mmCIF file of C-alpha atoms in Angstrom:
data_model
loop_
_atom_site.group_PDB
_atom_site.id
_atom_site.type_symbol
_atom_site.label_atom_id
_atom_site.label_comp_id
_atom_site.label_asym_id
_atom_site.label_seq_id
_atom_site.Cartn_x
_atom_site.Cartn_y
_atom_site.Cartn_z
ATOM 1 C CA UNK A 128 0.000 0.000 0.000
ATOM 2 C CA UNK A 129 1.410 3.122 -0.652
ATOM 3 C CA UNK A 130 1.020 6.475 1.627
ATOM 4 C CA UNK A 131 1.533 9.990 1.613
ATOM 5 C CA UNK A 132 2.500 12.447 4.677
ATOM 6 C CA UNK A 133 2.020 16.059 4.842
ATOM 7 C CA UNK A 134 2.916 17.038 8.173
ATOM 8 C CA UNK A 135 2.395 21.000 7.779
ATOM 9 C CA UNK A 136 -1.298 21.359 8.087
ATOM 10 C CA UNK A 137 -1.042 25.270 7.713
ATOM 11 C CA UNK A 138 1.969 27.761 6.965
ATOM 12 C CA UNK A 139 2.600 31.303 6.625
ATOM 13 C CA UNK A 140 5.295 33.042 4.790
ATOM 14 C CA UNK A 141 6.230 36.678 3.803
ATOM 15 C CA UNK A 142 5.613 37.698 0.246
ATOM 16 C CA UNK A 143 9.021 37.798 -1.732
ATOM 17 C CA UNK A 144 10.550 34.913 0.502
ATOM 18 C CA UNK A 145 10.847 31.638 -0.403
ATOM 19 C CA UNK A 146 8.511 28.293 1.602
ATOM 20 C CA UNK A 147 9.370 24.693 2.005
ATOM 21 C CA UNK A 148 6.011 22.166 1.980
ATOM 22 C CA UNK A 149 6.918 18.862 3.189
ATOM 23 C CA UNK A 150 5.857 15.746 1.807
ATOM 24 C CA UNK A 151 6.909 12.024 2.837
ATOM 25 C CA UNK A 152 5.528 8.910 1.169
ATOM 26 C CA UNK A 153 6.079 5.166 1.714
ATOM 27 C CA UNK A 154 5.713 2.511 -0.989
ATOM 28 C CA UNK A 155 6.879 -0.910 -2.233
ATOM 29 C CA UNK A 156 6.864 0.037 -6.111
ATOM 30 C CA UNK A 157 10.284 -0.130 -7.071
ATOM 31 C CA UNK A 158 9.182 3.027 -10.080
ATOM 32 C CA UNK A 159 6.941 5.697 -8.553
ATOM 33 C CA UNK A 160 5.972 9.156 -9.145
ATOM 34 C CA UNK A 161 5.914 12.080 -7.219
ATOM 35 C CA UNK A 162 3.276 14.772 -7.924
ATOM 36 C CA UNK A 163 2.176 18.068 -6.467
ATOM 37 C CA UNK A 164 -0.649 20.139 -7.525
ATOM 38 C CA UNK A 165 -2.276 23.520 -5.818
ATOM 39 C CA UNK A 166 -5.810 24.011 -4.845
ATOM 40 C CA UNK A 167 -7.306 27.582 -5.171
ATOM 41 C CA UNK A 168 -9.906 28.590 -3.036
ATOM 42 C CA UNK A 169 -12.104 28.348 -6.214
ATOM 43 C CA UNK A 170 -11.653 24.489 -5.903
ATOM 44 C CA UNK A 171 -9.871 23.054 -9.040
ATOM 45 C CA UNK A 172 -7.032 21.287 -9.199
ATOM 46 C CA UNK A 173 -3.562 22.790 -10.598
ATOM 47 C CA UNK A 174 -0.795 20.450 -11.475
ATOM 48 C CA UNK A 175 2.349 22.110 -10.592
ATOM 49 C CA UNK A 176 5.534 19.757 -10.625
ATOM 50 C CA UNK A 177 6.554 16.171 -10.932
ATOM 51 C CA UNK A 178 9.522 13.440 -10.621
ATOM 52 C CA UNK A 179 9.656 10.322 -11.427
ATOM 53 C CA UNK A 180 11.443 7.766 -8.999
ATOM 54 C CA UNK A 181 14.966 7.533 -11.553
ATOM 55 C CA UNK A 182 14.809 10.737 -12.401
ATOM 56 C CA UNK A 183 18.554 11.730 -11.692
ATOM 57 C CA UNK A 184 17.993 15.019 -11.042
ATOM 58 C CA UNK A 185 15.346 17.316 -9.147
ATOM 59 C CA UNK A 186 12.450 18.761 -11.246
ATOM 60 C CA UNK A 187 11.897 22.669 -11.319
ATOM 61 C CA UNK A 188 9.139 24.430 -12.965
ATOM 62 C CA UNK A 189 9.286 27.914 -12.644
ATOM 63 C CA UNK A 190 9.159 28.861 -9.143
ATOM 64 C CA UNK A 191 8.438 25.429 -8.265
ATOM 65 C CA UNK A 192 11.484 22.682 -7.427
ATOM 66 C CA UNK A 193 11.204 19.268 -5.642
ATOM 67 C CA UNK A 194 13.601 18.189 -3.421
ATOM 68 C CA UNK A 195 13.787 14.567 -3.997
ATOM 69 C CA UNK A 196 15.939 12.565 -1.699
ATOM 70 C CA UNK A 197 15.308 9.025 -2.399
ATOM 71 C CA UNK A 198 16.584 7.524 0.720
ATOM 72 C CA UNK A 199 14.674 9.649 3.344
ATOM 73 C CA UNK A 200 11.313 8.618 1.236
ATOM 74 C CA UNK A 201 10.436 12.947 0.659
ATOM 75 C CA UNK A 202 9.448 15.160 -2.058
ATOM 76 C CA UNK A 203 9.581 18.749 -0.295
ATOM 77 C CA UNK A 204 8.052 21.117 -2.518
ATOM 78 C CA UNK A 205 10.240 24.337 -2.330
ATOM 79 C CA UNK A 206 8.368 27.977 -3.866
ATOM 80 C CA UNK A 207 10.615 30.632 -4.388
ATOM 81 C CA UNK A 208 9.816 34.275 -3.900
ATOM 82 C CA UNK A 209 6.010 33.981 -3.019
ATOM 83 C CA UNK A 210 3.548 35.431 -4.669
ATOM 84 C CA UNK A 211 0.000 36.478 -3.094
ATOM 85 C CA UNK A 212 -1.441 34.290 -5.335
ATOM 86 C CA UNK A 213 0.316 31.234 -4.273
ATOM 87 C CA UNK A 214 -2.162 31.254 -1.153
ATOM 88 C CA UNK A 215 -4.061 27.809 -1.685
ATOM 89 C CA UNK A 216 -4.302 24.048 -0.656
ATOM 90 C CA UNK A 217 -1.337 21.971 -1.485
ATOM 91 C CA UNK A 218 -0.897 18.197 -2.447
ATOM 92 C CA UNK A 219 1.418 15.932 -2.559
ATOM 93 C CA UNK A 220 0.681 12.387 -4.500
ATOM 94 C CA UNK A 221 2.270 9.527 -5.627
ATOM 95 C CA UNK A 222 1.783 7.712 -8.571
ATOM 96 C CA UNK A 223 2.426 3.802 -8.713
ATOM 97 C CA UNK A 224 2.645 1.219 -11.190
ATOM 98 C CA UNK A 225 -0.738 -0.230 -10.415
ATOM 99 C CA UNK A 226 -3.092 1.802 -13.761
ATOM 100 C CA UNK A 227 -2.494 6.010 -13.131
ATOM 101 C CA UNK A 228 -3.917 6.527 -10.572
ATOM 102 C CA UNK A 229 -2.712 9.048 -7.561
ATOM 103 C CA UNK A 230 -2.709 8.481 -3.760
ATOM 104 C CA UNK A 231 -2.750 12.237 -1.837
ATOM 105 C CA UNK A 232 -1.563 13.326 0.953
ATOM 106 C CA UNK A 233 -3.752 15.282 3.228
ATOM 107 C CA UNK A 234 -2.787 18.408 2.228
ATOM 108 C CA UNK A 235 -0.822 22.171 3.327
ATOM 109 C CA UNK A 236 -2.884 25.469 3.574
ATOM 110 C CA UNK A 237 -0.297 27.952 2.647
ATOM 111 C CA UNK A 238 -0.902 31.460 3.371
ATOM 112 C CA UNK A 239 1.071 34.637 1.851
ATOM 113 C CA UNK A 240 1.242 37.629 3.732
ATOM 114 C CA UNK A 241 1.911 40.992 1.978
ATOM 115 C CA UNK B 309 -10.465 20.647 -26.676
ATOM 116 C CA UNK B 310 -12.872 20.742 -23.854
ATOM 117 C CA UNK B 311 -10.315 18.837 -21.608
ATOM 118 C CA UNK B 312 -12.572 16.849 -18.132
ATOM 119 C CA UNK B 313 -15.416 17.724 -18.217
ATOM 120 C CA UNK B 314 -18.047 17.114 -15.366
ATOM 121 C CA UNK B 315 -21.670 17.360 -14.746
ATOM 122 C CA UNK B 316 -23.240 18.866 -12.450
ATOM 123 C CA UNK B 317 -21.273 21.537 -10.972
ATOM 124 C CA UNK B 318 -23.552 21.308 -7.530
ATOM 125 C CA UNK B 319 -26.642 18.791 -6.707
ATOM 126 C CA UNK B 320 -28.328 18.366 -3.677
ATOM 127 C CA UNK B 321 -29.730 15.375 -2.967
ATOM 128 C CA UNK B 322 -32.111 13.533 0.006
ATOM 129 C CA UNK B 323 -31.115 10.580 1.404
ATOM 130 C CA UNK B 324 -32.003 7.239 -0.906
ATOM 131 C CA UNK B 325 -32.150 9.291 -3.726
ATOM 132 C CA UNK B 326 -29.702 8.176 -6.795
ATOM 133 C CA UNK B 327 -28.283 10.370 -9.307
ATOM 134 C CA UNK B 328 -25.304 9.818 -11.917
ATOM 135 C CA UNK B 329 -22.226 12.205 -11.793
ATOM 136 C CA UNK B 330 -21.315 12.426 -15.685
ATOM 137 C CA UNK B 331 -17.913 12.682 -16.408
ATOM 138 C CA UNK B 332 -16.289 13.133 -20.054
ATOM 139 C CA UNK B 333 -13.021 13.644 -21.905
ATOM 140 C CA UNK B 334 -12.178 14.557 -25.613
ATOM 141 C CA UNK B 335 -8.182 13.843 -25.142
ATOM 142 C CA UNK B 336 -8.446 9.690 -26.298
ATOM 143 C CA UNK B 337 -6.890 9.223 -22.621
ATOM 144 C CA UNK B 338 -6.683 5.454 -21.592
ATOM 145 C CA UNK B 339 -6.993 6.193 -17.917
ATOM 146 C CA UNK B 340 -9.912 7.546 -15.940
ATOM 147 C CA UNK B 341 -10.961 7.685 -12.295
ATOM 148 C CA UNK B 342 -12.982 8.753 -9.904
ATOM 149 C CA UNK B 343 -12.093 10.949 -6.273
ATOM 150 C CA UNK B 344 -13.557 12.215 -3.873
ATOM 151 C CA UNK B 345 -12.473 15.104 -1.520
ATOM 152 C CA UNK B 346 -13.985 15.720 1.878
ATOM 153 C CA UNK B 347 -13.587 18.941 3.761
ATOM 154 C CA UNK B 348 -10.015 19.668 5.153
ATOM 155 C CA UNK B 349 -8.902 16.223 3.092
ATOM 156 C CA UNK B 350 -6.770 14.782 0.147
ATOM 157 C CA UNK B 351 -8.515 12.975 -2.633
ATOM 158 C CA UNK B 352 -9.776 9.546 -2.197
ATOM 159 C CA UNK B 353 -9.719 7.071 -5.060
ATOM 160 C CA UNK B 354 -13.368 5.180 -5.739
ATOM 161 C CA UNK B 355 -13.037 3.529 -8.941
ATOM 162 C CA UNK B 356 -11.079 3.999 -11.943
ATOM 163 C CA UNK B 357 -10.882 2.249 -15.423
ATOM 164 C CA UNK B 358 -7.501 1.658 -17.623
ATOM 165 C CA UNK B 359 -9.826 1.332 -20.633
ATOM 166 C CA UNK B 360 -13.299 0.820 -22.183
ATOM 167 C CA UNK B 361 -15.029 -2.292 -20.459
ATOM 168 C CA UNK B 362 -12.728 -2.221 -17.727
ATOM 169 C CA UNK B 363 -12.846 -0.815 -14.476
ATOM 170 C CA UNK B 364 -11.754 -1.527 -10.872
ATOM 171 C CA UNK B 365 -12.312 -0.407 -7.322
ATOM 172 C CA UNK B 366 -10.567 2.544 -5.712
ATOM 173 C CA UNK B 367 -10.442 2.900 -1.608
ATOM 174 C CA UNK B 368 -13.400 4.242 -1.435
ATOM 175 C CA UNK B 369 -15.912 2.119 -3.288
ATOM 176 C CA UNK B 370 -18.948 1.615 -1.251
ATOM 177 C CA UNK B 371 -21.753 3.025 -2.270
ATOM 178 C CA UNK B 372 -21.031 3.842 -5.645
ATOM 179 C CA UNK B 373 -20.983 2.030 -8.956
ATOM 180 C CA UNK B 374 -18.993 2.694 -12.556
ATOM 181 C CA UNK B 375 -18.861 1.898 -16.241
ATOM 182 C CA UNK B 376 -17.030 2.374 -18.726
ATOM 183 C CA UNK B 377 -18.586 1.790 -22.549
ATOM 184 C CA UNK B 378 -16.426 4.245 -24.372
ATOM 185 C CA UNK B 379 -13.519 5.878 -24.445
ATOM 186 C CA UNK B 380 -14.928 9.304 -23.417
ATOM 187 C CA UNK B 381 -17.238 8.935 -20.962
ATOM 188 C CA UNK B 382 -16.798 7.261 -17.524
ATOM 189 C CA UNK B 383 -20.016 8.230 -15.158
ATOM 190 C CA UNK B 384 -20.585 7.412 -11.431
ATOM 191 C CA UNK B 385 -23.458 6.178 -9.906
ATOM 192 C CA UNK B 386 -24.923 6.956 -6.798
ATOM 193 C CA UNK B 387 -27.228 3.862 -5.882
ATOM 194 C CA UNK B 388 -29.038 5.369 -2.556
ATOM 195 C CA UNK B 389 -27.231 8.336 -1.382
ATOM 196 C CA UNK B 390 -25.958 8.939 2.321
ATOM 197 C CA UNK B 391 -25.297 12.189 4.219
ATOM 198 C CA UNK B 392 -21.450 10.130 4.244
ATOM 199 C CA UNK B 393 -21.570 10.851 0.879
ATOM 200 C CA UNK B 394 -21.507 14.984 1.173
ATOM 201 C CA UNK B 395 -18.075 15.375 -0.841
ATOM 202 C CA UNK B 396 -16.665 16.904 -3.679
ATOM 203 C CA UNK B 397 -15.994 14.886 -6.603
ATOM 204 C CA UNK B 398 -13.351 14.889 -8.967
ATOM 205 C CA UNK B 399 -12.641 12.872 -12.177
ATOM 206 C CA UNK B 400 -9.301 12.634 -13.698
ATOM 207 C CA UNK B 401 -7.964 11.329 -16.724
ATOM 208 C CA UNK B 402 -4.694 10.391 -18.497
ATOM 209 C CA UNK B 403 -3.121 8.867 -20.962
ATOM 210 C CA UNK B 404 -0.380 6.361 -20.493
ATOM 211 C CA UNK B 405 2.687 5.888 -17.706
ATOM 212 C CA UNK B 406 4.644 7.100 -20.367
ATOM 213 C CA UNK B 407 3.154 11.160 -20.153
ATOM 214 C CA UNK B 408 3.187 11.514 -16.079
ATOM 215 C CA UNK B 409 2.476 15.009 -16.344
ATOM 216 C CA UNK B 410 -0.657 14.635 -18.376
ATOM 217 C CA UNK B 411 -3.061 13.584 -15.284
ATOM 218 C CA UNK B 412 -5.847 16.191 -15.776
ATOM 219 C CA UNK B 413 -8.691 16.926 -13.368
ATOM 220 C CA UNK B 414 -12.271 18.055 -14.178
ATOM 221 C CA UNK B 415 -13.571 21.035 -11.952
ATOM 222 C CA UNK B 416 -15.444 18.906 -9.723
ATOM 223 C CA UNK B 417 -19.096 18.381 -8.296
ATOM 224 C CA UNK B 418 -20.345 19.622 -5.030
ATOM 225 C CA UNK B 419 -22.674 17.723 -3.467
ATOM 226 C CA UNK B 420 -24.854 17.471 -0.273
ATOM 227 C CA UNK B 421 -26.753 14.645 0.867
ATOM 228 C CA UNK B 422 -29.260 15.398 3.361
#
């Protein structure tokens, strides 16, 4: 069975500065995947970054980097200079080999303050 | 392209009534599933299908049944709703393990059972 861990229920951060979510997970699947996405108060869900379980190197979008370390079993999500509009839900998920589909963790509120 | 798309946006519904969430894709995307997201949570799988004519349970199956005739469309029945059942509902779709980052979510449905 696999599991995700988000440990953070809420977090604050000053605008400009950069914010660590943290995300564990524990699985059996030798190839994984790591996902996070961002949930707006308005409800949908965003799809921000990924990584893949070989994936030599940590993923970045944008803002947005993971910091994958294998061994420890976490996928920290790392946003750098925050933006007001990066006040939402956060998830963390992981991806198995069993079909596509996503276990989630239970989630970060992140909250910017100007 | 429309992308997930899902229908209702809200229902309200009394307890023992059934109803059918509609849920549709225009992307020819192998992989489609049902969550469900209760207040403060992560996303719950209920079912999810790997292709037409095939589906399979989720975690959270009870009380809810699937099918999967085409391609497009994968709907999710409600056989005789529960208050238990108040959630929001997402479906997702993708199309292979080989495109990680394609795992798109419809907007959701909102709805009460009381």
């Amino acid at each position: 069975a696999q599991k995700i861990t988000q440990t953070q229920p809420g977090m604050f951060v000053q605008e400009k500065e950069a914010v660590t979510l943290d995300c564990t997970y524990d699985t059996s699947d030798p190839s994984y995947g790591l996902f996070w996405y961002k949930q707006p108060s308005s409800g949908e869900m965003i799809f921000l970054i990924y990584q893949g379980s070989y994936d030599q190197q940590n993923a970045t979008e944008g803002r947005y980097s993971l910091n994958f370390q294998k061994a420890r079993k976490s996928a920290n999500l790392v946003i750098s200079a925050s933006q007001l509009g990066d006040s939402a839900m956060y998830f963390c998920a992981m991806r198995g080999t069993a079909g596509n589909m996503l276990t989630f963790g239970g989630g970060t509120r992140l909250m910017v303050k100007p | 392209n429309a992308g997930v798309t899902q229908t209702p946006k809200f229902q309200v519904l009394k307890t023992g009534q059934s109803m059918t969430l509609q849920c549709a894709q225009d992307m020819n995307h192998e992989y489609m599933s049902w969550y469900r997201q209760d207040p403060g949570m992560g996303l719950r799988l209920i079912h999810y299908s790997v292709g037409a004519g095939i589906t399979d349970q989720g975690e959270v199956p009870n009380g809810y049944n699937v099918s999967r005739s085409t391609t497009e469309d994968f709907p999710l029945r409600l056989l005789s709703a529960a208050p238990s059942q108040t959630s929001v509902y997402f479906c997702a779709s993708s199309q292979s393990l080989a495109a990680p980052r394609e795992q798109y979510f419809g907007p959701g449905t909102r709805l009460t059972v009381t």
